Amino acid sequence: MDLTFTPAQEALRAEVREWLAANAPAAPLPSMDTAEGFARHRAWERRLAEARLSVLSWPAEYGGRAAGLVEWLIFEEEYWAAGAPGRVSQNGIFLLAPTLLHYGTPEQKARFLPKMATAEEVWAQAWSEPEAGSDLASLRATATPDGDGWRLNGQKTWSSRAVFADWGFGLFRSDPESQRHHGLTYYLFPLDAPGLTVRPIAQLDGETGFAEIFFDDVYVPAAQVLGGVGEGWNVAMATTSSERGLTLRSPGRFMAVADRLLALARASDDQTLQDAAIRAWLDADAYRLHTWAAVARLEEGVELGPASSLMKVFWSELDLRLHELALALRGPDAALADRWMDGFLFALAGPIYAGTNEIQRNIIAERVLGLPR
Amino acid sequence: MRFAFTRDQRMLAQTVAETLAKACPPALVRAARTDPSVRRGDAWTALADLGLLGAAVPEHRGGLGLTPLDTVLAWVEIGRACVPGPLVETAVAAPLLLPEGSPWLERIAVGEAAASVRCAENPYLLDADIADVLLLPEEATASPVEAPSSDGTRRLFTVAGETAPGGAAADHAAVAVAAQLLGLGEHLLESAVAYAGQRRQFGKAIGSFQAIKHLLADTAVKLTFATPVVHRAAYSLTYPGGHTARDVSAAKVAAAEAAHHAARTALQVHGAIGYTDELDLHLWLSRVFALVPAWGDPGLHRARLRAVLLDAPR
Ligand SMILES: Cc1cc2nc3c(=O)[nH]c(=O)nc-3n(C[C@H](O)[C@H](O)[C@H](O)COP(=O)(O)OP(=O)(O)OC[C@H]3O[C@@H](n4cnc5c(N)ncnc54)[C@H](O)[C@@H]3O)c2cc1C
């Protein structure tokens, strides 16, 4: 066991820290769920990309530095500690990209990854449907062969950032005879395609953070199928397991919040809240340690598998607790619409998206512990 | 950065686990409640034969000279098997408290001597009745008096007089106890999962009920995230770097909470049979409840964490 960093890793940390100190916006950007805020976040991603910091772990040909997971974790720690903007391109770079790198054709990678890295194209994910939430395999949106390509029909919903994004990815039933997770195919489609309508949905903070997407005979060429026809479920599961696992929620993000929480606790004289804040800080630290251990296992070739569900439950509940305690420590100021309240409202969604925590507990019980279905 | 154990460290733990599977069956733990010799019986001898009692004793004094990082996984296994006896006191605390030239070190290393320790973090002398040496940072003014112990496999004694902090010995002991708590918790979770797969009600295995699944899943989450905290504490003891107090207290707090949760869950999943003396489960429950306040009760560690995390901005 060695919990120290190499000189190269320390140099990367210093580079990221200095670059962020010189370049990160001093004041928070407007919400990325507004037209103006989205454009500002997109511009920020371009600057990150120009410094080759937007997608550190990708191969150099697509805009990355072929960095390892430890380097990526270092970047994330610095990124969130600096209070840098939320990543408007996160669903593309963290969720689609790993799948694209694994299943994509060389042409698909060359076509999509570089523009994803610079946020010239921002991606939205389109899994959920009105009647298919937790039970995603019951999805009904269809894909029908048409010449060299496909026609998409149906409705997706709760698609984050689809209001302002450029492209979408999701599952459609390409075999009308199929049931459940069979006969599904993974498609990539531009959100301005003819026949496609995006209807914004305001979230509980009033901003249009997600959208419904209606498909009316939307044409998609065969080159925009990711992975094999009918293989969509397996291809998609690769994405969700990275979502639940490492890439979407790095420990750096929670450590930064936990450090700010401790600062609030220091200024308080309520020992009960102080103890609770310390306990939450320790859990953020535990999440970081667990991630390091997971990285060591991944480097030995051990897959995360269903154990990523343990992580999803832990980080989402941790995030909520960090913010709840911050609000408690802020006393009457907890009524203000500020960064803590924004963070709290976002944390509230954590136990719902990326597979609800009830579904994750089912997975832990059945697939980690081996309890009967 | 490599947060993983070496092959040797994992092998030692596996050897300890295999040895204890034979040398420390539940019947032995049970017998420790009535027969004092059991606390220095087969399991003690088996661990001594592996060198584990002398793990922290320097090689030139007959020990293995191992670090906390080398042995922390083995302590998880000792917890899992619920081994009775003053093991942490003898194998972890005593070597740090005894003067370098003490002849007790050689005797401890071969399993011939048992120690019982009292200090500010650990005011009760464990198993003083079977110990050869009592280590008290301050002179005791009287001989030990037995106090009623909640865990029948552990005998507790007090002595009159002030006591002093145990220093490094207390930190090392706290991490060994935290590791035992993880092992106890894992055993309790495994027992509950196994029982939930067998016990049928309403025509089904109770483990198919979602309420049971989610209880067990929560325990798994708690144990999973307490584990690296304990491992990191062992690292901090091995390579002290300024955060030892924080890391040790974090480990004890996290492991105690996770093990307590595992104990509550395991009992709930077993129903009434778990509440009996007949089933072995309660031996593990009692050990958890006894180790949570040992070597730094939760309040002591909370106070230490307040001091290190709140007083100085990081
Ligand atoms: C902020 C936010 C962003 C999102 N972004 C996207 C996105 O970009 N793209 C996308 O496709 N989707 C997105 N979603 C949708 C998300 O994936 C779904 O909300 C989620 O899968 C749950 O589906 P549902 O909302 O229909 O709830 P339901 O499935 O109707 O669940 C309602 C409740 O019932 C419980 N429940 C359901 N089934 C079970 C069961 N078997 N056992 C126990 N309890 C059960 C759930 O846990 C939940 O508590 C987003 C959601 C939120 C809140």
mmCIF file of C-alpha atoms in Angstrom, chain A residues 89-214:
data_model
loop_
_atom_site.group_PDB
_atom_site.id
_atom_site.type_symbol
_atom_site.label_atom_id
_atom_site.label_comp_id
_atom_site.label_asym_id
_atom_site.label_seq_id
_atom_site.Cartn_x
_atom_site.Cartn_y
_atom_site.Cartn_z
ATOM 1 C CA SER A 89 -21.000 17.951 -21.093
ATOM 2 C CA GLN A 90 -21.002 15.355 -18.314
ATOM 3 C CA ASN A 91 -23.542 12.956 -19.812
ATOM 4 C CA GLY A 92 -21.488 12.772 -22.980
ATOM 5 C CA ILE A 93 -17.990 12.681 -21.559
ATOM 6 C CA PHE A 94 -18.691 10.489 -18.521
ATOM 7 C CA LEU A 95 -21.566 8.261 -19.652
ATOM 8 C CA LEU A 96 -21.620 7.977 -23.426
ATOM 9 C CA ALA A 97 -17.889 8.250 -24.070
ATOM 10 C CA PRO A 98 -16.871 5.088 -22.171
ATOM 11 C CA THR A 99 -19.485 3.170 -24.187
ATOM 12 C CA LEU A 100 -18.421 4.802 -27.438
ATOM 13 C CA LEU A 101 -14.774 4.038 -26.740
ATOM 14 C CA HIS A 102 -15.685 0.410 -26.091
ATOM 15 C CA TYR A 103 -18.373 -0.309 -28.706
ATOM 16 C CA GLY A 104 -17.992 2.481 -31.272
ATOM 17 C CA THR A 105 -16.581 1.989 -34.778
ATOM 18 C CA PRO A 106 -13.407 3.952 -35.610
ATOM 19 C CA GLU A 107 -15.581 6.257 -37.732
ATOM 20 C CA GLN A 108 -18.008 6.875 -34.859
ATOM 21 C CA LYS A 109 -15.196 7.662 -32.442
ATOM 22 C CA ALA A 110 -13.560 10.062 -34.864
ATOM 23 C CA ARG A 111 -16.882 11.689 -35.710
ATOM 24 C CA PHE A 112 -18.224 12.175 -32.168
ATOM 25 C CA LEU A 113 -15.491 12.208 -29.534
ATOM 26 C CA PRO A 114 -13.478 15.316 -30.527
ATOM 27 C CA LYS A 115 -16.601 17.485 -30.664
ATOM 28 C CA MET A 116 -17.766 16.040 -27.350
ATOM 29 C CA ALA A 117 -14.414 16.926 -25.779
ATOM 30 C CA THR A 118 -14.781 20.598 -26.729
ATOM 31 C CA ALA A 119 -18.553 20.719 -26.044
ATOM 32 C CA GLU A 120 -19.148 21.788 -29.609
ATOM 33 C CA GLU A 121 -21.712 19.001 -29.318
ATOM 34 C CA VAL A 122 -23.361 18.484 -25.946
ATOM 35 C CA TRP A 123 -25.182 15.191 -25.357
ATOM 36 C CA ALA A 124 -28.384 14.280 -23.540
ATOM 37 C CA GLN A 125 -29.335 10.776 -22.445
ATOM 38 C CA ALA A 126 -32.752 9.439 -23.341
ATOM 39 C CA TRP A 127 -33.575 6.240 -21.494
ATOM 40 C CA SER A 128 -36.663 6.966 -19.427
ATOM 41 C CA GLU A 129 -40.159 6.974 -20.830
ATOM 42 C CA PRO A 130 -43.453 7.944 -19.210
ATOM 43 C CA GLU A 131 -44.235 4.259 -18.560
ATOM 44 C CA ALA A 132 -40.655 3.055 -18.201
ATOM 45 C CA GLY A 133 -38.778 4.540 -15.244
ATOM 46 C CA SER A 134 -37.183 2.081 -12.845
ATOM 47 C CA ASP A 135 -38.521 -0.652 -15.110
ATOM 48 C CA LEU A 136 -36.506 0.531 -18.081
ATOM 49 C CA ALA A 137 -36.793 -2.808 -19.886
ATOM 50 C CA SER A 138 -40.499 -2.141 -20.400
ATOM 51 C CA LEU A 139 -39.651 0.719 -22.780
ATOM 52 C CA ARG A 140 -41.892 1.157 -25.816
ATOM 53 C CA ALA A 141 -40.204 3.646 -28.178
ATOM 54 C CA THR A 142 -39.583 1.846 -31.463
ATOM 55 C CA ALA A 143 -37.060 1.722 -34.277
ATOM 56 C CA THR A 144 -38.200 0.415 -37.673
ATOM 57 C CA PRO A 145 -35.837 -0.386 -40.555
ATOM 58 C CA ASP A 146 -36.023 2.074 -43.454
ATOM 59 C CA GLY A 147 -33.602 1.600 -46.332
ATOM 60 C CA ASP A 148 -30.076 1.932 -44.947
ATOM 61 C CA GLY A 149 -31.267 3.350 -41.676
ATOM 62 C CA TRP A 150 -34.022 3.430 -39.107
ATOM 63 C CA ARG A 151 -37.139 5.402 -38.206
ATOM 64 C CA LEU A 152 -37.586 6.245 -34.510
ATOM 65 C CA ASN A 153 -41.011 6.702 -32.926
ATOM 66 C CA GLY A 154 -42.259 7.206 -29.409
ATOM 67 C CA GLN A 155 -41.505 9.362 -26.387
ATOM 68 C CA LYS A 156 -38.600 9.763 -23.988
ATOM 69 C CA THR A 157 -38.690 11.896 -20.864
ATOM 70 C CA TRP A 158 -36.652 13.421 -18.028
ATOM 71 C CA SER A 159 -33.782 13.905 -20.455
ATOM 72 C CA SER A 160 -31.317 16.173 -18.626
ATOM 73 C CA ARG A 161 -30.129 19.231 -20.547
ATOM 74 C CA ALA A 162 -31.976 18.083 -23.716
ATOM 75 C CA VAL A 163 -33.514 21.572 -23.962
ATOM 76 C CA PHE A 164 -30.194 23.096 -25.027
ATOM 77 C CA ALA A 165 -28.152 20.039 -26.003
ATOM 78 C CA ASP A 166 -27.276 18.993 -29.553
ATOM 79 C CA TRP A 167 -27.367 15.208 -29.609
ATOM 80 C CA GLY A 168 -29.128 12.425 -27.757
ATOM 81 C CA PHE A 169 -28.466 8.751 -27.099
ATOM 82 C CA GLY A 170 -30.859 6.069 -25.934
ATOM 83 C CA LEU A 171 -32.547 2.708 -26.400
ATOM 84 C CA PHE A 172 -35.345 1.860 -28.810
ATOM 85 C CA ARG A 173 -37.161 -1.401 -29.486
ATOM 86 C CA SER A 174 -35.898 -2.498 -32.893
ATOM 87 C CA ASP A 175 -37.561 -5.921 -32.782
ATOM 88 C CA PRO A 176 -41.322 -5.486 -32.366
ATOM 89 C CA GLU A 177 -41.692 -9.156 -31.356
ATOM 90 C CA SER A 178 -39.188 -8.816 -28.527
ATOM 91 C CA GLN A 179 -39.824 -8.618 -24.805
ATOM 92 C CA ARG A 180 -38.066 -6.801 -22.002
ATOM 93 C CA HIS A 181 -34.334 -6.325 -22.524
ATOM 94 C CA HIS A 182 -34.192 -8.295 -25.764
ATOM 95 C CA GLY A 183 -34.558 -6.701 -29.194
ATOM 96 C CA LEU A 184 -33.359 -3.232 -28.147
ATOM 97 C CA THR A 185 -30.859 -1.114 -30.067
ATOM 98 C CA TYR A 186 -28.729 1.848 -28.979
ATOM 99 C CA TYR A 187 -29.059 4.923 -31.224
ATOM 100 C CA LEU A 188 -27.338 8.286 -31.489
ATOM 101 C CA PHE A 189 -29.467 11.099 -32.928
ATOM 102 C CA PRO A 190 -29.262 14.882 -33.398
ATOM 103 C CA LEU A 191 -31.867 16.709 -31.353
ATOM 104 C CA ASP A 192 -32.732 18.945 -34.316
ATOM 105 C CA ALA A 193 -33.574 16.005 -36.605
ATOM 106 C CA PRO A 194 -36.785 16.402 -38.627
ATOM 107 C CA GLY A 195 -39.703 14.854 -36.738
ATOM 108 C CA LEU A 196 -38.032 15.264 -33.342
ATOM 109 C CA THR A 197 -39.614 17.631 -30.792
ATOM 110 C CA VAL A 198 -38.070 18.633 -27.486
ATOM 111 C CA ARG A 199 -40.517 19.941 -24.899
ATOM 112 C CA PRO A 200 -38.841 21.554 -21.881
ATOM 113 C CA ILE A 201 -39.911 20.528 -18.376
ATOM 114 C CA ALA A 202 -39.330 22.929 -15.519
ATOM 115 C CA GLN A 203 -37.741 21.295 -12.452
ATOM 116 C CA LEU A 204 -38.640 22.088 -8.857
ATOM 117 C CA ASP A 205 -36.302 25.096 -8.902
ATOM 118 C CA GLY A 206 -38.238 26.495 -11.884
ATOM 119 C CA GLU A 207 -35.443 25.993 -14.449
ATOM 120 C CA THR A 208 -35.875 23.731 -17.471
ATOM 121 C CA GLY A 209 -33.272 21.174 -16.458
ATOM 122 C CA PHE A 210 -34.814 18.304 -18.355
ATOM 123 C CA ALA A 211 -37.183 17.660 -21.251
ATOM 124 C CA GLU A 212 -39.515 15.290 -22.985
ATOM 125 C CA ILE A 213 -38.465 14.172 -26.443
ATOM 126 C CA PHE A 214 -41.080 13.150 -29.010
#
